mmCIF file with all atom_site columns, C-alpha atoms in Angstrom:
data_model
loop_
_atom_site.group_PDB
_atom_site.id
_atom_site.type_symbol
_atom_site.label_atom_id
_atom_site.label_alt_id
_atom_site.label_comp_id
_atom_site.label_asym_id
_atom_site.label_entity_id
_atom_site.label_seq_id
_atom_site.pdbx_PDB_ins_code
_atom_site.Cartn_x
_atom_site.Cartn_y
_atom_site.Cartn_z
_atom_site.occupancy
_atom_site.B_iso_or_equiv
_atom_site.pdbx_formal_charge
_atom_site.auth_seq_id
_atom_site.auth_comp_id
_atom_site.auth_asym_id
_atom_site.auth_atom_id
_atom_site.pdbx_PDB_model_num
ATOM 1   C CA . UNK A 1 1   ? 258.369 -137.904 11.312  1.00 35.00 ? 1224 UNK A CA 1
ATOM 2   C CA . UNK A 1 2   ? 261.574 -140.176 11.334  1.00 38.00 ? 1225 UNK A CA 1
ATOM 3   C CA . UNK A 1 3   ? 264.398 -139.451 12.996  1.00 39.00 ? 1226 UNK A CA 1
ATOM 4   C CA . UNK A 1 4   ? 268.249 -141.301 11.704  1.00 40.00 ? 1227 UNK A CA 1
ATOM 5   C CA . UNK A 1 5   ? 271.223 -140.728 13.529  1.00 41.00 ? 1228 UNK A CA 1
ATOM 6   C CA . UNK A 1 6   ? 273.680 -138.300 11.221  1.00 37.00 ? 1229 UNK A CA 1
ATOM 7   C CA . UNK A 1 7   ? 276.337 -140.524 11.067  1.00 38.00 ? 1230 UNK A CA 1
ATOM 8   C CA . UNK A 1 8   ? 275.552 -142.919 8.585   1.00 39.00 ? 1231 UNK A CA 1
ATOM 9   C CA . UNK A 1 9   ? 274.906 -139.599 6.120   1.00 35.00 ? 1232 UNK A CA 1
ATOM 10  C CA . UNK A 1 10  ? 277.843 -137.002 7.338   1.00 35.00 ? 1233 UNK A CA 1
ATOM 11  C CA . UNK A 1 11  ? 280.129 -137.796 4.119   1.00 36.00 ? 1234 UNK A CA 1
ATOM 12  C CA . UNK A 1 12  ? 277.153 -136.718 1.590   1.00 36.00 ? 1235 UNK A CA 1
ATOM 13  C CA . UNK A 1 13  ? 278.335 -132.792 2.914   1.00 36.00 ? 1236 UNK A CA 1
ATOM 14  C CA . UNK A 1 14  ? 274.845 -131.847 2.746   1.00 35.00 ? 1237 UNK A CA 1
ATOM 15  C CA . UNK A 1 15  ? 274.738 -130.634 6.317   1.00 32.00 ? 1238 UNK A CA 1
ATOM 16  C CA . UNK A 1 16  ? 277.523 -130.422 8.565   1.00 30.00 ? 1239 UNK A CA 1
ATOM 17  C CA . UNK A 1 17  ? 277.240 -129.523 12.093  1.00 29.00 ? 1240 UNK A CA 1
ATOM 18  C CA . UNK A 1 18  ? 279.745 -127.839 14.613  1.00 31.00 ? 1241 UNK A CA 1
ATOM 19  C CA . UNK A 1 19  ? 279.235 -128.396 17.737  1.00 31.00 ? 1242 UNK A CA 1
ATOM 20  C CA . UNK A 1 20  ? 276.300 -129.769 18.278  1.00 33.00 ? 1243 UNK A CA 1
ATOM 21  C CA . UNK A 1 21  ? 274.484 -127.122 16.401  1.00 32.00 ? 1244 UNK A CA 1
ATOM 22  C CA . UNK A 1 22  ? 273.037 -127.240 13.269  1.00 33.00 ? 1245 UNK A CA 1
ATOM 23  C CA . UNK A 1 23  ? 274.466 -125.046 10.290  1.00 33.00 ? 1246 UNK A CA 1
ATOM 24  C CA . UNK A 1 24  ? 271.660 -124.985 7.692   1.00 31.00 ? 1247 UNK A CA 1
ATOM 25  C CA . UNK A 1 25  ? 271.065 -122.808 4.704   1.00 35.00 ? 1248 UNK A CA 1
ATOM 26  C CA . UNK A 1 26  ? 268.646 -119.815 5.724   1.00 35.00 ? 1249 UNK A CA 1
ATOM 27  C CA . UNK A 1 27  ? 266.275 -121.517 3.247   1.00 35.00 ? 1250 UNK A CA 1
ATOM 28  C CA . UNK A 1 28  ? 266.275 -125.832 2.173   1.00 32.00 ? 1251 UNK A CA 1
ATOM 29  C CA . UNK A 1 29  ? 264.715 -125.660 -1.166  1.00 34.00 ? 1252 UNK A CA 1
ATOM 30  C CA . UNK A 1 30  ? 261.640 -127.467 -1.598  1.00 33.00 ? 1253 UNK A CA 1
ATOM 31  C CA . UNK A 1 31  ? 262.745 -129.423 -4.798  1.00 34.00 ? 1254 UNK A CA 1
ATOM 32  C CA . UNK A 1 32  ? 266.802 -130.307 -6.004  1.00 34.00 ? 1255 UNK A CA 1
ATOM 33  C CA . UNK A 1 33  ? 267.398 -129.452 -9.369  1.00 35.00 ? 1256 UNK A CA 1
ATOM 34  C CA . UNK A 1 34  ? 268.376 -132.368 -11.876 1.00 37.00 ? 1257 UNK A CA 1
ATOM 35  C CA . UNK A 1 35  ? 271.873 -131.190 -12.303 1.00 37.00 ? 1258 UNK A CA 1
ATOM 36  C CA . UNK A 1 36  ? 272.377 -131.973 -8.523  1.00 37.00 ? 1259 UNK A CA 1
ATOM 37  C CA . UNK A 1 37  ? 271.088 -135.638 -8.112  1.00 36.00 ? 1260 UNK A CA 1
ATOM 38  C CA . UNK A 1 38  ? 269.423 -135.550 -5.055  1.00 35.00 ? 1261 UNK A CA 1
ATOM 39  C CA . UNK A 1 39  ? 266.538 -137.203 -3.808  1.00 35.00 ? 1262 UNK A CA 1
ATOM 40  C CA . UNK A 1 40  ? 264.747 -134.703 -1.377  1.00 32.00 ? 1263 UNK A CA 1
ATOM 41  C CA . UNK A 1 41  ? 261.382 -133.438 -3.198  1.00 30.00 ? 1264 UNK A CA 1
ATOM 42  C CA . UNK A 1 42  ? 259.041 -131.030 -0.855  1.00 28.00 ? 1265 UNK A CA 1
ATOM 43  C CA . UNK A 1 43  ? 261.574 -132.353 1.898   1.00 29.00 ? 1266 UNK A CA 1
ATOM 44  C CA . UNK A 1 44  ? 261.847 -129.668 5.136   1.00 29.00 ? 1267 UNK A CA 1
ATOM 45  C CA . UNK A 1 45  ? 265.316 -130.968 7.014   1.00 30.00 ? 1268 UNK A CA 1
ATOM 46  C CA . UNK A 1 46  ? 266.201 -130.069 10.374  1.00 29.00 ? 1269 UNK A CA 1
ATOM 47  C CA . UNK A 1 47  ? 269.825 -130.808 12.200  1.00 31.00 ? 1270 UNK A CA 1
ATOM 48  C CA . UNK A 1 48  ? 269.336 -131.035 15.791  1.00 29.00 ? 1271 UNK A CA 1
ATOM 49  C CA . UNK A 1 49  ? 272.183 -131.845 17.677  1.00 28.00 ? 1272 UNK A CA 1
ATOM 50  C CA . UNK A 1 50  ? 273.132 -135.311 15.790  1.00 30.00 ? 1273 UNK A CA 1
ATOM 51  C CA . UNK A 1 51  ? 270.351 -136.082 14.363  1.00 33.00 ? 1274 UNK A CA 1
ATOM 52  C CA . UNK A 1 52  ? 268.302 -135.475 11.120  1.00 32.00 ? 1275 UNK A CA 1
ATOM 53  C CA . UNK A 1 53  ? 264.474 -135.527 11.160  1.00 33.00 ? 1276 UNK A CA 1
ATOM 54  C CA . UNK A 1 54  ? 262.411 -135.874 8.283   1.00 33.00 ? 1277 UNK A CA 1
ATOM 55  C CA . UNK A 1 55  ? 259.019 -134.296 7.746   1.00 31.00 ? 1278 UNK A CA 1
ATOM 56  C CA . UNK A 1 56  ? 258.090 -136.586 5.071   1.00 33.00 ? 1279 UNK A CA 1
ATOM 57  C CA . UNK A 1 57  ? 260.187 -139.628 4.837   1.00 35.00 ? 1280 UNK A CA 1
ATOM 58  C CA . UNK A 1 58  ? 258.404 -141.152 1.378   1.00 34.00 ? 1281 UNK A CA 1
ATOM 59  C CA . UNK A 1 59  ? 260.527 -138.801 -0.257  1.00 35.00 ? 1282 UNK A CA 1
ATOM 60  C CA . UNK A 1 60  ? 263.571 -139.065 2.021   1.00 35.00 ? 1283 UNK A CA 1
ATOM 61  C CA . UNK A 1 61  ? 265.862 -140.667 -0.109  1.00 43.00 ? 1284 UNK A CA 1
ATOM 62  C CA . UNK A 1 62  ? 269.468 -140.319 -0.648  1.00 46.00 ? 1285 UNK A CA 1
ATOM 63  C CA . UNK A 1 63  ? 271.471 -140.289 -3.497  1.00 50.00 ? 1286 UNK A CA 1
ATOM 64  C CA . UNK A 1 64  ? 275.465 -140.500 -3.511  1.00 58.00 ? 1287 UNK A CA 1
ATOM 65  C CA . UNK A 1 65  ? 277.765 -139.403 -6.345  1.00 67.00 ? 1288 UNK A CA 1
ATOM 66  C CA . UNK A 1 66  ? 277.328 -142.492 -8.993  1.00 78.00 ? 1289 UNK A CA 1
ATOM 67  C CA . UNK A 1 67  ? 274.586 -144.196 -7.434  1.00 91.00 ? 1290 UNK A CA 1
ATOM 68  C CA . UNK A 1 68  ? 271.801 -144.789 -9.582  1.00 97.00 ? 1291 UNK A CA 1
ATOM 69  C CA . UNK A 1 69  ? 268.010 -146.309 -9.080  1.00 97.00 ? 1292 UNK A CA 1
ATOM 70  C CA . UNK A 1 70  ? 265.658 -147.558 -11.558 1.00 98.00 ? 1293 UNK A CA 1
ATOM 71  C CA . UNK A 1 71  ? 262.606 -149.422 -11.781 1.00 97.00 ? 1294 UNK A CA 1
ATOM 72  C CA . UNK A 1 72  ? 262.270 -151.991 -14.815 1.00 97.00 ? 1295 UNK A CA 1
ATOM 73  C CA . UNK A 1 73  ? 259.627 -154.215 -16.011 1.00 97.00 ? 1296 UNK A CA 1
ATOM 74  C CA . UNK A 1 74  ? 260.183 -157.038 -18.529 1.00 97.00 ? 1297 UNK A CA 1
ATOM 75  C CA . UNK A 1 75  ? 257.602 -158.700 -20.637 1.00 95.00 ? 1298 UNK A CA 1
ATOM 76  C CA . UNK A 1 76  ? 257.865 -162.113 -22.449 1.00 94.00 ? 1299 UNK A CA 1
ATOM 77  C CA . UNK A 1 77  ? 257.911 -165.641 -21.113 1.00 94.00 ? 1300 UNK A CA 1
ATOM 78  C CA . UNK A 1 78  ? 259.464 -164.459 -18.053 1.00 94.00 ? 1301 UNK A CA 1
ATOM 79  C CA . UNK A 1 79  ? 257.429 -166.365 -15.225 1.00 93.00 ? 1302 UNK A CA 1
ATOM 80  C CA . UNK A 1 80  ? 257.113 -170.253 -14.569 1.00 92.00 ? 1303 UNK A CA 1
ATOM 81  C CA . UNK A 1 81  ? 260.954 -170.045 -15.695 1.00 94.00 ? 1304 UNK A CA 1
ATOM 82  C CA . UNK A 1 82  ? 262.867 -168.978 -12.784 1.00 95.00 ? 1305 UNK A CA 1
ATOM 83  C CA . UNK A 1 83  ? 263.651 -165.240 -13.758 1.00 96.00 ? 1306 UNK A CA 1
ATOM 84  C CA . UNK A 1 84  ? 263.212 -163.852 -10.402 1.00 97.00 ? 1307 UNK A CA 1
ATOM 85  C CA . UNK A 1 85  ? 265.812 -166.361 -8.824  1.00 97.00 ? 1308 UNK A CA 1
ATOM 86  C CA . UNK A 1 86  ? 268.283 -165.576 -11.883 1.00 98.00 ? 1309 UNK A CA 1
ATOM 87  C CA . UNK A 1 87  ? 267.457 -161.838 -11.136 1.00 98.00 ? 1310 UNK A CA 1
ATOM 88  C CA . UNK A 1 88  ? 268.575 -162.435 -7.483  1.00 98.00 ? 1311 UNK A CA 1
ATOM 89  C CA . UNK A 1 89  ? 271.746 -164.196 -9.097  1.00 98.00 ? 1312 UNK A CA 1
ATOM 90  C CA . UNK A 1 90  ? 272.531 -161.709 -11.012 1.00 98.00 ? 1313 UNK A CA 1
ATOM 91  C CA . UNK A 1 91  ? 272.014 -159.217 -8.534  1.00 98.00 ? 1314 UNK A CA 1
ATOM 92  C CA . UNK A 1 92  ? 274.940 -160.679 -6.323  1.00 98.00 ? 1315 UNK A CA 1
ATOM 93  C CA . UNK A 1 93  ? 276.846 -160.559 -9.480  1.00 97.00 ? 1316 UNK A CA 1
ATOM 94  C CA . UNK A 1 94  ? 276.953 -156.966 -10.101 1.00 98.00 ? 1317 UNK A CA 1
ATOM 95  C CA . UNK A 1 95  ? 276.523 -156.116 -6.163  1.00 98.00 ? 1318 UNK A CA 1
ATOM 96  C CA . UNK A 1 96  ? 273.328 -154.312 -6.563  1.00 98.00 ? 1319 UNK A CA 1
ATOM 97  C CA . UNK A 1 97  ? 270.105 -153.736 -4.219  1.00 98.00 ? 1320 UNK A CA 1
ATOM 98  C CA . UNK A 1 98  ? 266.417 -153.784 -4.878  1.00 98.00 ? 1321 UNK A CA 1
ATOM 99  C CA . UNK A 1 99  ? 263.742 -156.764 -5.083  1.00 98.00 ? 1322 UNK A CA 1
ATOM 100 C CA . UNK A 1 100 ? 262.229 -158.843 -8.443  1.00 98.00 ? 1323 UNK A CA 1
ATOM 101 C CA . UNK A 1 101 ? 258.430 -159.628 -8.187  1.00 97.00 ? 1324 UNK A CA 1
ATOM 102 C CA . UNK A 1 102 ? 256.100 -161.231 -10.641 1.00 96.00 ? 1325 UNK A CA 1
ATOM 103 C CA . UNK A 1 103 ? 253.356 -158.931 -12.034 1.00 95.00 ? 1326 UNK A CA 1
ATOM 104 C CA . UNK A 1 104 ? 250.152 -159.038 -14.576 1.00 92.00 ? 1327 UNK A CA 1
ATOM 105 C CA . UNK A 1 105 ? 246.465 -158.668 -14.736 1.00 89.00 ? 1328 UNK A CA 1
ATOM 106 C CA . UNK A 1 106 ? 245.748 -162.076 -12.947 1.00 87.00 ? 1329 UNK A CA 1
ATOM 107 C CA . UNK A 1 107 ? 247.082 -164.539 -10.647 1.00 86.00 ? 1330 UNK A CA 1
ATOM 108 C CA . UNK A 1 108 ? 247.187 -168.488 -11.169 1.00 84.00 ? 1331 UNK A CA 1
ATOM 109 C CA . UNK A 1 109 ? 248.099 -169.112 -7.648  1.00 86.00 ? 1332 UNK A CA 1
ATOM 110 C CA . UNK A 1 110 ? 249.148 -166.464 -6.037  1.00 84.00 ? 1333 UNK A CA 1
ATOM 111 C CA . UNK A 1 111 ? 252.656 -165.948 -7.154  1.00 86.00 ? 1334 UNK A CA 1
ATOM 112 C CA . UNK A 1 112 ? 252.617 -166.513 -11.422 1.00 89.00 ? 1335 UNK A CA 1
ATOM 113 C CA . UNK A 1 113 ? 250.071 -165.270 -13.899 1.00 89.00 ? 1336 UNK A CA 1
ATOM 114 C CA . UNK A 1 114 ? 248.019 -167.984 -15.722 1.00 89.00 ? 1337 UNK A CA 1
ATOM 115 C CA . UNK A 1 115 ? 250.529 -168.558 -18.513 1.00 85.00 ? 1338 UNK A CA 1
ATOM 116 C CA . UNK A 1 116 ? 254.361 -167.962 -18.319 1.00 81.00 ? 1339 UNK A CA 1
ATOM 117 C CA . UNK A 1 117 ? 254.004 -165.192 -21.398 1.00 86.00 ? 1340 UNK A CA 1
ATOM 118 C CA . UNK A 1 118 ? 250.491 -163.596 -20.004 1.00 86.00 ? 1341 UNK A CA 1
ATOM 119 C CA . UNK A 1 119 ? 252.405 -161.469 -17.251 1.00 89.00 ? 1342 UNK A CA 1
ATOM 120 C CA . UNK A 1 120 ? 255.301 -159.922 -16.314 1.00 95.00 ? 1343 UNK A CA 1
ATOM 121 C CA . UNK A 1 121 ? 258.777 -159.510 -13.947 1.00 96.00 ? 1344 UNK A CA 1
ATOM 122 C CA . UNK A 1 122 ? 258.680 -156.123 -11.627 1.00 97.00 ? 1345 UNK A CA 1
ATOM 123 C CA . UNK A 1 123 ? 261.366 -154.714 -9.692  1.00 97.00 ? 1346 UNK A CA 1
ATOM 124 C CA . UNK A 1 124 ? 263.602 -152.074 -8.354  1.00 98.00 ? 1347 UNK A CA 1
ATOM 125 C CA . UNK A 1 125 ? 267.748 -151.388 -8.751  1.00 98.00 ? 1348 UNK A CA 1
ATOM 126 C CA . UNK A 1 126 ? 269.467 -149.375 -7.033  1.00 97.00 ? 1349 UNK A CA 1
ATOM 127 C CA . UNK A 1 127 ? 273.746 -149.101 -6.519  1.00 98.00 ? 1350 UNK A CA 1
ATOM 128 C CA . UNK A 1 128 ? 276.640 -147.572 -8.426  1.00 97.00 ? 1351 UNK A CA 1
ATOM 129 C CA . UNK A 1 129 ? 275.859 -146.531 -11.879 1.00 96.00 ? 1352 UNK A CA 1
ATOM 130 C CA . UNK A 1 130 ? 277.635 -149.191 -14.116 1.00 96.00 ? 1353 UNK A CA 1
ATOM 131 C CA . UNK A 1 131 ? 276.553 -151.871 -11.532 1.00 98.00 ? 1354 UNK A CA 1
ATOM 132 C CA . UNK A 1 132 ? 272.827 -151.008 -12.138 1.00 98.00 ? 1355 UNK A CA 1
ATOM 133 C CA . UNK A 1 133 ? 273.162 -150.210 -16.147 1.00 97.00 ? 1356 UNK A CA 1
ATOM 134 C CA . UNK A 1 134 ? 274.752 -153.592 -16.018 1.00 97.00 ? 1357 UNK A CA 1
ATOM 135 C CA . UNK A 1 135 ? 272.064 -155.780 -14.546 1.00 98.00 ? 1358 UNK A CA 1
ATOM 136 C CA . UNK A 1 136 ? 269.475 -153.575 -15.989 1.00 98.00 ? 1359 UNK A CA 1
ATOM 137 C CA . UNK A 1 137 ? 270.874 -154.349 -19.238 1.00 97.00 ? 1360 UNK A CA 1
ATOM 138 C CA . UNK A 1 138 ? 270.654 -158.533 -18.553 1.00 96.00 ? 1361 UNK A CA 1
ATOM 139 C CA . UNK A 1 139 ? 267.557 -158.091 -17.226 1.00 96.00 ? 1362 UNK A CA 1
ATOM 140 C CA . UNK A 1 140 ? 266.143 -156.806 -20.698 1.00 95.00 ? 1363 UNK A CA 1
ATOM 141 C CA . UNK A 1 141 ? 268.699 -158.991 -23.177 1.00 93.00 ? 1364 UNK A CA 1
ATOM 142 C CA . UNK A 1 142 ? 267.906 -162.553 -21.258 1.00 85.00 ? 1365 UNK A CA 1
ATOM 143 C CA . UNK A 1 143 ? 267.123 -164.242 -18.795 1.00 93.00 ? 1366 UNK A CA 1
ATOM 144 C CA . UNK A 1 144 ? 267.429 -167.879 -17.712 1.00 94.00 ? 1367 UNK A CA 1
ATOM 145 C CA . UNK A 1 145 ? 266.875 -171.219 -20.154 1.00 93.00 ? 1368 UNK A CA 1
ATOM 146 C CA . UNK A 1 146 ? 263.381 -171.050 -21.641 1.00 92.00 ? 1369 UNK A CA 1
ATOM 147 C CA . UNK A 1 147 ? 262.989 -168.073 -20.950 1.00 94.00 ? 1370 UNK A CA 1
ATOM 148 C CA . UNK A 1 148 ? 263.039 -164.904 -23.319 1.00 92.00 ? 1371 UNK A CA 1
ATOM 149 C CA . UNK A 1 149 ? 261.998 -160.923 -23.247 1.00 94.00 ? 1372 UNK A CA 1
ATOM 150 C CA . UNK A 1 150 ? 259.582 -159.093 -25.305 1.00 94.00 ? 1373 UNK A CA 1
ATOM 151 C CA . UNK A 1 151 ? 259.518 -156.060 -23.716 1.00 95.00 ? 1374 UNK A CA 1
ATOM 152 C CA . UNK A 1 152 ? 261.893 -153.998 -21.413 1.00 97.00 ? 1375 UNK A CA 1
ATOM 153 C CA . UNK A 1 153 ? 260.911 -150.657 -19.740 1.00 97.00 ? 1376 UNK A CA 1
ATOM 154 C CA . UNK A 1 154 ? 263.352 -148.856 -17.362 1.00 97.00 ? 1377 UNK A CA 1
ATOM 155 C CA . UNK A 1 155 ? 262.828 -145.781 -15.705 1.00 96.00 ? 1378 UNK A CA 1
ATOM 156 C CA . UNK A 1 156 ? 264.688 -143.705 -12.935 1.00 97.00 ? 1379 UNK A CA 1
ATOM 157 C CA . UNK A 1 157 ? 263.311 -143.657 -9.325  1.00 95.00 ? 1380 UNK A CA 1
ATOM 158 C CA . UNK A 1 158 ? 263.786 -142.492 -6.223  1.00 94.00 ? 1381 UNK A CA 1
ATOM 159 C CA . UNK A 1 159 ? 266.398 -144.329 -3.690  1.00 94.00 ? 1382 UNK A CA 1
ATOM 160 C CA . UNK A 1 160 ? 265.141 -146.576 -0.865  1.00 93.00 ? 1383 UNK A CA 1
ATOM 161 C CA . UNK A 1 161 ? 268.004 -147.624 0.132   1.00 93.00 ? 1384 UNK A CA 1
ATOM 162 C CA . UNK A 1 162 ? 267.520 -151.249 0.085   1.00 95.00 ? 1385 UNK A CA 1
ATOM 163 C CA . UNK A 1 163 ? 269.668 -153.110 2.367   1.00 95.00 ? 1386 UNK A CA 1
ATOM 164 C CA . UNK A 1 164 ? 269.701 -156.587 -0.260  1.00 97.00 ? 1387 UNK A CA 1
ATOM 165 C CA . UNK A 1 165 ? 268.242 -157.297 -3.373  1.00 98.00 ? 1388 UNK A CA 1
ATOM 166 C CA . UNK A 1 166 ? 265.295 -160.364 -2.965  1.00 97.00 ? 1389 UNK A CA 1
ATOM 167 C CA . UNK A 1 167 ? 262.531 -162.010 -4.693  1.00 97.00 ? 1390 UNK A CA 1
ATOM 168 C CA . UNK A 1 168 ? 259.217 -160.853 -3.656  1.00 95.00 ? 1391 UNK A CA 1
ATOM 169 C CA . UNK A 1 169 ? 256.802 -163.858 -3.130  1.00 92.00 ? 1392 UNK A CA 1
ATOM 170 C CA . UNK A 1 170 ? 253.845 -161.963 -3.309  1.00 91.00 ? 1393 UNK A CA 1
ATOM 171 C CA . UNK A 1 171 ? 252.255 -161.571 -6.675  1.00 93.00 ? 1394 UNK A CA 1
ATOM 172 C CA . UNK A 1 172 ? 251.632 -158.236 -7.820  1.00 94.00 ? 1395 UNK A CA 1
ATOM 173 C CA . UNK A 1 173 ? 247.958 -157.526 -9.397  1.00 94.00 ? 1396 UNK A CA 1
ATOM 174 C CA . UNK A 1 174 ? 249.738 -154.427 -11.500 1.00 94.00 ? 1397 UNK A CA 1
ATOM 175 C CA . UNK A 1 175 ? 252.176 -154.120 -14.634 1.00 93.00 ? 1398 UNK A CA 1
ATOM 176 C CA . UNK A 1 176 ? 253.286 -150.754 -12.724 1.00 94.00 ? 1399 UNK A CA 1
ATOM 177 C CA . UNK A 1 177 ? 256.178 -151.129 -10.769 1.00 95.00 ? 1400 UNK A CA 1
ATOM 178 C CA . UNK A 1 178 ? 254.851 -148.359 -8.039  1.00 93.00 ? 1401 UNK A CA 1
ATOM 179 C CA . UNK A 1 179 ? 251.755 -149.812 -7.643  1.00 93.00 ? 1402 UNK A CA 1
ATOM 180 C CA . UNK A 1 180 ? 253.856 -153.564 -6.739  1.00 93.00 ? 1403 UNK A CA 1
ATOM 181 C CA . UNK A 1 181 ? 255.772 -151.812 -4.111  1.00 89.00 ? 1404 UNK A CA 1
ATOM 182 C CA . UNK A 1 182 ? 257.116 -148.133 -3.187  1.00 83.00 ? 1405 UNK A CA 1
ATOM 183 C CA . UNK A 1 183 ? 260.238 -149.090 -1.262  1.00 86.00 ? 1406 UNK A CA 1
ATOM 184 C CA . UNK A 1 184 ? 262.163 -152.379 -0.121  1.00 86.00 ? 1407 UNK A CA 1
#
């Protein structure tokens, strides 16, 4: 299990704690309805004197009032081109988190497919809602010079609370974005 100090998380009001002792609901449901935003799934939380320990931290993720996370991947000639450094520009722009990653069925060497329109651009957002519909929103319209989209896909994900948003050097053998990388 992991254990994080409660600090950090006291102002989501999800637990509070007098005391030193932990006031919990007699039961933590296993899964959060949509209508609350939340991230824990099968999560079992205990409060033990200032800390929070999670039985399963993959699904441990936190998610604020107007924070959003999504995973996109963009098609077209979107690698050789520089998208992943725009991405990262872009990124800083709209103050968001996550990482950018090239993706496709083959490599070239090591970090682009074989032709800049054979694979694709990966990644993860996460931040305040119009922040992340912002960028997600560039992302699929354009991208640098000679460059251009084909195809966007966006879906919601889970929070990872990324602490920057960077290019991933490593090319990922997948057009999935969970089976490039499952956190930051």
């Amino acid at each position: 299990f992991f254990a994080m100090p409660l600090a950090p998380w006291a102002a989501l009001g999800a637990l509070s704690l007098a005391l030193g002792e932990a006031m919990l609901p007699d039961a933590v449901p296993d899964e959060c309805s949509a209508a609350e935003d939340c991230g824990f799934v099968a999560l079992q939380t205990r409060a033990v004197s200032n800390v929070i320990e999670f039985d399963h931290l993959e699904r441990a993720q936190f998610r604020t009032k107007g924070q959003k996370c999504q995973d996109f991947r963009v098609t077209g000639k979107v690698q050789m081109v520089h998208y992943r450094n725009w991405a990262v520009g872009r990124a800083r722009r709209y103050g968001v988190k996550g990482w950018v990653a090239n993706g496709g069925d083959s490599t070239l060497d090591g970090s682009h497919s074989p032709c800049p329109t054979c694979g694709c651009v990966l990644g993860h957002v996460e931040g305040s809602a119009s922040a992340v519909e912002q960028f997600v929103r560039e992302m699929c319209r354009g991208g640098p010079p000679n460059s251009y989209t084909k195809s966007c896909k966006v879906h919601n994900s889970d929070c990872f609370s990324c602490g920057s948003f960077y290019k991933e050097n490593r090319f990922c053998k997948t057009w999935d974005v969970k089976q490039c990388k499952r956190r930051c």
